[in-house]
Amino acid sequence: MRTATTEDYYFRLLQERSDLHYSVSKGRLHFFNTFLVQRMFLSNGQYDAGSLKSFEKQMRRCLSLNTSKMMIPILSCGRWVLCVVYNRYKKMIVFDPQHSAISSNMNLMRGIERFIESQSVSINSDHEVTEWTKEEADTSVVPQDTSHSDCGVFVCAYA
């Protein structure tokens, strides 16, 4: 099992800052660590709900408190991307510093969608994530990592 990364520590700091400066008008923010998606899929790429038990409490809390935004950093195939779930706008956006294969990012979003829906059902919430908009961030607006080695820094900057 892998250990926490610099990105995990940075996201933990962002969560602490967000908790200190919470306001009702801005809504709650939640920063997951990189282990969520690491555990979401088996080595063959299949979704594995059984390995996500340790994240269920966090997700239920996010859904029950109507968290406005959830940040999910993802390390997949040696590259970092950031999936931002906007509960208020019923939207998921992937920020990909290397603008990699759209199909792999969509697969990641489908896994996150399945997890949110399963937790939504368990708390009797109305999060119908399958009806949400799923897209990649506009590369003309989002800075891109042209060196192909600094994608983790870009993901932290997106957050």
mmCIF file with all atom_site columns, C-alpha atoms in Angstrom:
data_model
loop_
_atom_site.group_PDB
_atom_site.id
_atom_site.type_symbol
_atom_site.label_atom_id
_atom_site.label_alt_id
_atom_site.label_comp_id
_atom_site.label_asym_id
_atom_site.label_entity_id
_atom_site.label_seq_id
_atom_site.pdbx_PDB_ins_code
_atom_site.Cartn_x
_atom_site.Cartn_y
_atom_site.Cartn_z
_atom_site.occupancy
_atom_site.B_iso_or_equiv
_atom_site.pdbx_formal_charge
_atom_site.auth_seq_id
_atom_site.auth_comp_id
_atom_site.auth_asym_id
_atom_site.auth_atom_id
_atom_site.pdbx_PDB_model_num
ATOM 1   C CA . MET A 1 1   ? 0.000   0.000  0.000   1.00 0.00 ? 1   MET A CA 1
ATOM 2   C CA . ARG A 1 2   ? 1.313   3.430  -0.868  1.00 0.00 ? 2   ARG A CA 1
ATOM 3   C CA . THR A 1 3   ? 1.954   6.195  1.635   1.00 0.00 ? 3   THR A CA 1
ATOM 4   C CA . ALA A 1 4   ? 0.565   9.726  1.768   1.00 0.00 ? 4   ALA A CA 1
ATOM 5   C CA . THR A 1 5   ? 1.950   12.141 -0.780  1.00 0.00 ? 5   THR A CA 1
ATOM 6   C CA . THR A 1 6   ? 2.756   15.821 -0.749  1.00 0.00 ? 6   THR A CA 1
ATOM 7   C CA . GLU A 1 7   ? -0.592  16.344 -2.470  1.00 0.00 ? 7   GLU A CA 1
ATOM 8   C CA . ASP A 1 8   ? -2.378  14.570 0.399   1.00 0.00 ? 8   ASP A CA 1
ATOM 9   C CA . TYR A 1 9   ? -0.718  16.832 2.948   1.00 0.00 ? 9   TYR A CA 1
ATOM 10  C CA . TYR A 1 10  ? -1.552  19.913 0.910   1.00 0.00 ? 10  TYR A CA 1
ATOM 11  C CA . PHE A 1 11  ? -5.210  18.885 0.610   1.00 0.00 ? 11  PHE A CA 1
ATOM 12  C CA . ARG A 1 12  ? -5.345  18.273 4.363   1.00 0.00 ? 12  ARG A CA 1
ATOM 13  C CA . LEU A 1 13  ? -4.090  21.846 4.918   1.00 0.00 ? 13  LEU A CA 1
ATOM 14  C CA . LEU A 1 14  ? -6.742  23.151 2.530   1.00 0.00 ? 14  LEU A CA 1
ATOM 15  C CA . GLN A 1 15  ? -9.405  21.239 4.491   1.00 0.00 ? 15  GLN A CA 1
ATOM 16  C CA . GLU A 1 16  ? -8.229  22.745 7.775   1.00 0.00 ? 16  GLU A CA 1
ATOM 17  C CA . ARG A 1 17  ? -8.272  26.245 6.273   1.00 0.00 ? 17  ARG A CA 1
ATOM 18  C CA . SER A 1 18  ? -11.719 25.657 4.809   1.00 0.00 ? 18  SER A CA 1
ATOM 19  C CA . ASP A 1 19  ? -13.050 24.468 8.181   1.00 0.00 ? 19  ASP A CA 1
ATOM 20  C CA . LEU A 1 20  ? -11.655 27.579 9.893   1.00 0.00 ? 20  LEU A CA 1
ATOM 21  C CA . HIS A 1 21  ? -13.164 29.983 7.371   1.00 0.00 ? 21  HIS A CA 1
ATOM 22  C CA . TYR A 1 22  ? -16.489 28.261 6.719   1.00 0.00 ? 22  TYR A CA 1
ATOM 23  C CA . SER A 1 23  ? -19.389 30.521 5.793   1.00 0.00 ? 23  SER A CA 1
ATOM 24  C CA . VAL A 1 24  ? -22.961 29.594 4.970   1.00 0.00 ? 24  VAL A CA 1
ATOM 25  C CA . SER A 1 25  ? -22.960 31.731 1.816   1.00 0.00 ? 25  SER A CA 1
ATOM 26  C CA . LYS A 1 26  ? -19.909 29.985 0.351   1.00 0.00 ? 26  LYS A CA 1
ATOM 27  C CA . GLY A 1 27  ? -20.973 26.543 1.490   1.00 0.00 ? 27  GLY A CA 1
ATOM 28  C CA . ARG A 1 28  ? -18.881 23.698 2.815   1.00 0.00 ? 28  ARG A CA 1
ATOM 29  C CA . LEU A 1 29  ? -15.842 22.391 0.989   1.00 0.00 ? 29  LEU A CA 1
ATOM 30  C CA . HIS A 1 30  ? -14.479 18.902 1.407   1.00 0.00 ? 30  HIS A CA 1
ATOM 31  C CA . PHE A 1 31  ? -11.066 17.702 0.279   1.00 0.00 ? 31  PHE A CA 1
ATOM 32  C CA . PHE A 1 32  ? -10.669 13.962 -0.079  1.00 0.00 ? 32  PHE A CA 1
ATOM 33  C CA . ASN A 1 33  ? -7.215  12.421 -0.107  1.00 0.00 ? 33  ASN A CA 1
ATOM 34  C CA . THR A 1 34  ? -5.751  10.485 -2.999  1.00 0.00 ? 34  THR A CA 1
ATOM 35  C CA . PHE A 1 35  ? -6.583  7.117  -1.461  1.00 0.00 ? 35  PHE A CA 1
ATOM 36  C CA . LEU A 1 36  ? -10.286 7.359  -2.430  1.00 0.00 ? 36  LEU A CA 1
ATOM 37  C CA . VAL A 1 37  ? -9.834  6.666  -6.124  1.00 0.00 ? 37  VAL A CA 1
ATOM 38  C CA . GLN A 1 38  ? -6.809  4.421  -5.507  1.00 0.00 ? 38  GLN A CA 1
ATOM 39  C CA . ARG A 1 39  ? -9.138  2.046  -3.666  1.00 0.00 ? 39  ARG A CA 1
ATOM 40  C CA . MET A 1 40  ? -12.105 2.549  -5.966  1.00 0.00 ? 40  MET A CA 1
ATOM 41  C CA . PHE A 1 41  ? -10.860 0.318  -8.762  1.00 0.00 ? 41  PHE A CA 1
ATOM 42  C CA . LEU A 1 42  ? -9.382  -3.157 -8.841  1.00 0.00 ? 42  LEU A CA 1
ATOM 43  C CA . SER A 1 43  ? -6.178  -3.756 -10.782 1.00 0.00 ? 43  SER A CA 1
ATOM 44  C CA . ASN A 1 44  ? -8.273  -4.833 -13.796 1.00 0.00 ? 44  ASN A CA 1
ATOM 45  C CA . GLY A 1 45  ? -10.142 -1.499 -13.805 1.00 0.00 ? 45  GLY A CA 1
ATOM 46  C CA . GLN A 1 46  ? -13.399 -2.796 -12.316 1.00 0.00 ? 46  GLN A CA 1
ATOM 47  C CA . TYR A 1 47  ? -15.222 -0.685 -9.722  1.00 0.00 ? 47  TYR A CA 1
ATOM 48  C CA . ASP A 1 48  ? -14.851 -2.144 -6.201  1.00 0.00 ? 48  ASP A CA 1
ATOM 49  C CA . ALA A 1 49  ? -17.401 -0.807 -3.695  1.00 0.00 ? 49  ALA A CA 1
ATOM 50  C CA . GLY A 1 50  ? -16.159 -3.128 -0.937  1.00 0.00 ? 50  GLY A CA 1
ATOM 51  C CA . SER A 1 51  ? -12.817 -1.384 -0.621  1.00 0.00 ? 51  SER A CA 1
ATOM 52  C CA . LEU A 1 52  ? -14.388 2.036  0.011   1.00 0.00 ? 52  LEU A CA 1
ATOM 53  C CA . LYS A 1 53  ? -15.714 1.398  3.526   1.00 0.00 ? 53  LYS A CA 1
ATOM 54  C CA . SER A 1 54  ? -13.256 3.833  5.110   1.00 0.00 ? 54  SER A CA 1
ATOM 55  C CA . PHE A 1 55  ? -14.608 6.673  2.907   1.00 0.00 ? 55  PHE A CA 1
ATOM 56  C CA . GLU A 1 56  ? -18.321 6.045  3.418   1.00 0.00 ? 56  GLU A CA 1
ATOM 57  C CA . LYS A 1 57  ? -18.591 8.189  6.551   1.00 0.00 ? 57  LYS A CA 1
ATOM 58  C CA . GLN A 1 58  ? -16.880 11.147 4.828   1.00 0.00 ? 58  GLN A CA 1
ATOM 59  C CA . MET A 1 59  ? -19.122 10.916 1.773   1.00 0.00 ? 59  MET A CA 1
ATOM 60  C CA . ARG A 1 60  ? -22.310 10.577 3.827   1.00 0.00 ? 60  ARG A CA 1
ATOM 61  C CA . ARG A 1 61  ? -21.284 13.652 5.836   1.00 0.00 ? 61  ARG A CA 1
ATOM 62  C CA . CYS A 1 62  ? -20.673 15.605 2.630   1.00 0.00 ? 62  CYS A CA 1
ATOM 63  C CA . LEU A 1 63  ? -24.051 14.604 1.212   1.00 0.00 ? 63  LEU A CA 1
ATOM 64  C CA . SER A 1 64  ? -26.045 15.157 4.395   1.00 0.00 ? 64  SER A CA 1
ATOM 65  C CA . LEU A 1 65  ? -24.504 18.598 5.019   1.00 0.00 ? 65  LEU A CA 1
ATOM 66  C CA . ASN A 1 66  ? -25.016 19.610 1.390   1.00 0.00 ? 66  ASN A CA 1
ATOM 67  C CA . THR A 1 67  ? -21.341 20.272 0.880   1.00 0.00 ? 67  THR A CA 1
ATOM 68  C CA . SER A 1 68  ? -21.146 22.717 -2.019  1.00 0.00 ? 68  SER A CA 1
ATOM 69  C CA . LYS A 1 69  ? -17.889 21.413 -3.456  1.00 0.00 ? 69  LYS A CA 1
ATOM 70  C CA . MET A 1 70  ? -15.875 18.201 -3.086  1.00 0.00 ? 70  MET A CA 1
ATOM 71  C CA . MET A 1 71  ? -12.277 18.076 -4.309  1.00 0.00 ? 71  MET A CA 1
ATOM 72  C CA . ILE A 1 72  ? -11.008 14.635 -5.256  1.00 0.00 ? 72  ILE A CA 1
ATOM 73  C CA . PRO A 1 73  ? -7.331  14.409 -6.291  1.00 0.00 ? 73  PRO A CA 1
ATOM 74  C CA . ILE A 1 74  ? -6.640  11.389 -8.463  1.00 0.00 ? 74  ILE A CA 1
ATOM 75  C CA . LEU A 1 75  ? -3.381  9.651  -9.259  1.00 0.00 ? 75  LEU A CA 1
ATOM 76  C CA . SER A 1 76  ? -4.088  7.434  -12.244 1.00 0.00 ? 76  SER A CA 1
ATOM 77  C CA . CYS A 1 77  ? -1.615  5.840  -14.646 1.00 0.00 ? 77  CYS A CA 1
ATOM 78  C CA . GLY A 1 78  ? 1.222   7.945  -13.253 1.00 0.00 ? 78  GLY A CA 1
ATOM 79  C CA . ARG A 1 79  ? -0.536  11.267 -13.762 1.00 0.00 ? 79  ARG A CA 1
ATOM 80  C CA . TRP A 1 80  ? -2.516  13.575 -11.501 1.00 0.00 ? 80  TRP A CA 1
ATOM 81  C CA . VAL A 1 81  ? -5.971  14.961 -12.232 1.00 0.00 ? 81  VAL A CA 1
ATOM 82  C CA . LEU A 1 82  ? -8.490  16.724 -10.002 1.00 0.00 ? 82  LEU A CA 1
ATOM 83  C CA . CYS A 1 83  ? -12.198 15.926 -10.024 1.00 0.00 ? 83  CYS A CA 1
ATOM 84  C CA . VAL A 1 84  ? -14.366 18.662 -8.538  1.00 0.00 ? 84  VAL A CA 1
ATOM 85  C CA . VAL A 1 85  ? -17.927 17.729 -7.599  1.00 0.00 ? 85  VAL A CA 1
ATOM 86  C CA . TYR A 1 86  ? -20.216 20.766 -7.483  1.00 0.00 ? 86  TYR A CA 1
ATOM 87  C CA . ASN A 1 87  ? -23.278 19.638 -5.531  1.00 0.00 ? 87  ASN A CA 1
ATOM 88  C CA . ARG A 1 88  ? -25.120 22.942 -5.911  1.00 0.00 ? 88  ARG A CA 1
ATOM 89  C CA . TYR A 1 89  ? -24.778 22.941 -9.690  1.00 0.00 ? 89  TYR A CA 1
ATOM 90  C CA . LYS A 1 90  ? -25.114 19.162 -10.163 1.00 0.00 ? 90  LYS A CA 1
ATOM 91  C CA . LYS A 1 91  ? -21.855 19.052 -12.064 1.00 0.00 ? 91  LYS A CA 1
ATOM 92  C CA . MET A 1 92  ? -18.563 17.158 -12.070 1.00 0.00 ? 92  MET A CA 1
ATOM 93  C CA . ILE A 1 93  ? -15.496 18.645 -13.759 1.00 0.00 ? 93  ILE A CA 1
ATOM 94  C CA . VAL A 1 94  ? -12.106 17.022 -14.255 1.00 0.00 ? 94  VAL A CA 1
ATOM 95  C CA . PHE A 1 95  ? -9.083  19.309 -14.300 1.00 0.00 ? 95  PHE A CA 1
ATOM 96  C CA . ASP A 1 96  ? -6.363  17.494 -16.206 1.00 0.00 ? 96  ASP A CA 1
ATOM 97  C CA . PRO A 1 97  ? -3.002  19.308 -16.432 1.00 0.00 ? 97  PRO A CA 1
ATOM 98  C CA . GLN A 1 98  ? -1.842  17.081 -19.278 1.00 0.00 ? 98  GLN A CA 1
ATOM 99  C CA . HIS A 1 99  ? -5.188  16.877 -21.090 1.00 0.00 ? 99  HIS A CA 1
ATOM 100 C CA . SER A 1 100 ? -4.941  13.097 -21.272 1.00 0.00 ? 100 SER A CA 1
ATOM 101 C CA . ALA A 1 101 ? -7.390  10.627 -22.722 1.00 0.00 ? 101 ALA A CA 1
ATOM 102 C CA . ILE A 1 102 ? -10.937 11.819 -22.115 1.00 0.00 ? 102 ILE A CA 1
ATOM 103 C CA . SER A 1 103 ? -12.180 8.233  -21.893 1.00 0.00 ? 103 SER A CA 1
ATOM 104 C CA . SER A 1 104 ? -9.993  7.472  -18.855 1.00 0.00 ? 104 SER A CA 1
ATOM 105 C CA . ASN A 1 105 ? -11.193 10.639 -17.099 1.00 0.00 ? 105 ASN A CA 1
ATOM 106 C CA . MET A 1 106 ? -14.814 9.713  -17.835 1.00 0.00 ? 106 MET A CA 1
ATOM 107 C CA . ASN A 1 107 ? -14.202 6.265  -16.338 1.00 0.00 ? 107 ASN A CA 1
ATOM 108 C CA . LEU A 1 108 ? -12.881 7.924  -13.167 1.00 0.00 ? 108 LEU A CA 1
ATOM 109 C CA . MET A 1 109 ? -15.964 10.168 -13.007 1.00 0.00 ? 109 MET A CA 1
ATOM 110 C CA . ARG A 1 110 ? -18.272 7.157  -13.443 1.00 0.00 ? 110 ARG A CA 1
ATOM 111 C CA . GLY A 1 111 ? -16.579 5.484  -10.465 1.00 0.00 ? 111 GLY A CA 1
ATOM 112 C CA . ILE A 1 112 ? -17.003 8.592  -8.327  1.00 0.00 ? 112 ILE A CA 1
ATOM 113 C CA . GLU A 1 113 ? -20.609 8.844  -9.525  1.00 0.00 ? 113 GLU A CA 1
ATOM 114 C CA . ARG A 1 114 ? -21.329 5.253  -8.442  1.00 0.00 ? 114 ARG A CA 1
ATOM 115 C CA . PHE A 1 115 ? -19.825 5.880  -5.013  1.00 0.00 ? 115 PHE A CA 1
ATOM 116 C CA . ILE A 1 116 ? -21.824 9.091  -4.469  1.00 0.00 ? 116 ILE A CA 1
ATOM 117 C CA . GLU A 1 117 ? -25.045 7.371  -5.518  1.00 0.00 ? 117 GLU A CA 1
ATOM 118 C CA . SER A 1 118 ? -24.465 4.372  -3.255  1.00 0.00 ? 118 SER A CA 1
ATOM 119 C CA . GLN A 1 119 ? -23.909 6.661  -0.260  1.00 0.00 ? 119 GLN A CA 1
ATOM 120 C CA . SER A 1 120 ? -26.830 8.857  -1.241  1.00 0.00 ? 120 SER A CA 1
ATOM 121 C CA . VAL A 1 121 ? -29.157 5.851  -1.153  1.00 0.00 ? 121 VAL A CA 1
ATOM 122 C CA . SER A 1 122 ? -27.859 4.843  2.275   1.00 0.00 ? 122 SER A CA 1
ATOM 123 C CA . ILE A 1 123 ? -28.865 8.221  3.778   1.00 0.00 ? 123 ILE A CA 1
ATOM 124 C CA . ASN A 1 124 ? -32.080 8.583  1.756   1.00 0.00 ? 124 ASN A CA 1
ATOM 125 C CA . SER A 1 125 ? -30.778 11.605 -0.130  1.00 0.00 ? 125 SER A CA 1
ATOM 126 C CA . ASP A 1 126 ? -31.834 12.693 -3.609  1.00 0.00 ? 126 ASP A CA 1
ATOM 127 C CA . HIS A 1 127 ? -28.444 12.879 -5.312  1.00 0.00 ? 127 HIS A CA 1
ATOM 128 C CA . GLU A 1 128 ? -29.200 11.518 -8.804  1.00 0.00 ? 128 GLU A CA 1
ATOM 129 C CA . VAL A 1 129 ? -25.643 11.870 -10.039 1.00 0.00 ? 129 VAL A CA 1
ATOM 130 C CA . THR A 1 130 ? -26.298 10.043 -13.316 1.00 0.00 ? 130 THR A CA 1
ATOM 131 C CA . GLU A 1 131 ? -28.267 13.123 -14.417 1.00 0.00 ? 131 GLU A CA 1
ATOM 132 C CA . TRP A 1 132 ? -25.453 15.525 -13.571 1.00 0.00 ? 132 TRP A CA 1
ATOM 133 C CA . THR A 1 133 ? -23.248 17.249 -16.118 1.00 0.00 ? 133 THR A CA 1
ATOM 134 C CA . LYS A 1 134 ? -19.802 15.644 -16.447 1.00 0.00 ? 134 LYS A CA 1
ATOM 135 C CA . GLU A 1 135 ? -17.085 17.434 -18.333 1.00 0.00 ? 135 GLU A CA 1
ATOM 136 C CA . GLU A 1 136 ? -13.427 18.237 -18.622 1.00 0.00 ? 136 GLU A CA 1
ATOM 137 C CA . ALA A 1 137 ? -12.212 21.721 -17.766 1.00 0.00 ? 137 ALA A CA 1
ATOM 138 C CA . ASP A 1 138 ? -11.656 24.006 -20.729 1.00 0.00 ? 138 ASP A CA 1
ATOM 139 C CA . THR A 1 139 ? -7.963  23.723 -21.603 1.00 0.00 ? 139 THR A CA 1
ATOM 140 C CA . SER A 1 140 ? -7.904  27.276 -22.948 1.00 0.00 ? 140 SER A CA 1
ATOM 141 C CA . VAL A 1 141 ? -8.655  28.537 -19.421 1.00 0.00 ? 141 VAL A CA 1
ATOM 142 C CA . VAL A 1 142 ? -6.878  25.922 -17.274 1.00 0.00 ? 142 VAL A CA 1
ATOM 143 C CA . PRO A 1 143 ? -3.051  26.013 -17.192 1.00 0.00 ? 143 PRO A CA 1
ATOM 144 C CA . GLN A 1 144 ? -1.458  22.944 -18.751 1.00 0.00 ? 144 GLN A CA 1
ATOM 145 C CA . ASP A 1 145 ? 1.647   21.004 -17.697 1.00 0.00 ? 145 ASP A CA 1
ATOM 146 C CA . THR A 1 146 ? 3.795   20.935 -20.810 1.00 0.00 ? 146 THR A CA 1
ATOM 147 C CA . SER A 1 147 ? 6.770   19.327 -19.050 1.00 0.00 ? 147 SER A CA 1
ATOM 148 C CA . HIS A 1 148 ? 4.720   16.192 -18.202 1.00 0.00 ? 148 HIS A CA 1
ATOM 149 C CA . SER A 1 149 ? 6.375   16.018 -14.797 1.00 0.00 ? 149 SER A CA 1
ATOM 150 C CA . ASP A 1 150 ? 4.688   18.687 -12.679 1.00 0.00 ? 150 ASP A CA 1
ATOM 151 C CA . CYS A 1 151 ? 1.042   17.584 -12.883 1.00 0.00 ? 151 CYS A CA 1
ATOM 152 C CA . GLY A 1 152 ? 0.808   17.189 -9.070  1.00 0.00 ? 152 GLY A CA 1
ATOM 153 C CA . VAL A 1 153 ? 1.699   20.862 -8.608  1.00 0.00 ? 153 VAL A CA 1
ATOM 154 C CA . PHE A 1 154 ? -0.937  21.872 -11.160 1.00 0.00 ? 154 PHE A CA 1
ATOM 155 C CA . VAL A 1 155 ? -3.586  19.781 -9.366  1.00 0.00 ? 155 VAL A CA 1
ATOM 156 C CA . CYS A 1 156 ? -2.761  21.529 -6.079  1.00 0.00 ? 156 CYS A CA 1
ATOM 157 C CA . ALA A 1 157 ? -3.024  24.893 -7.843  1.00 0.00 ? 157 ALA A CA 1
ATOM 158 C CA . TYR A 1 158 ? -6.445  23.983 -9.300  1.00 0.00 ? 158 TYR A CA 1
ATOM 159 C CA . ALA A 1 159 ? -7.773  23.296 -5.806  1.00 0.00 ? 159 ALA A CA 1
#
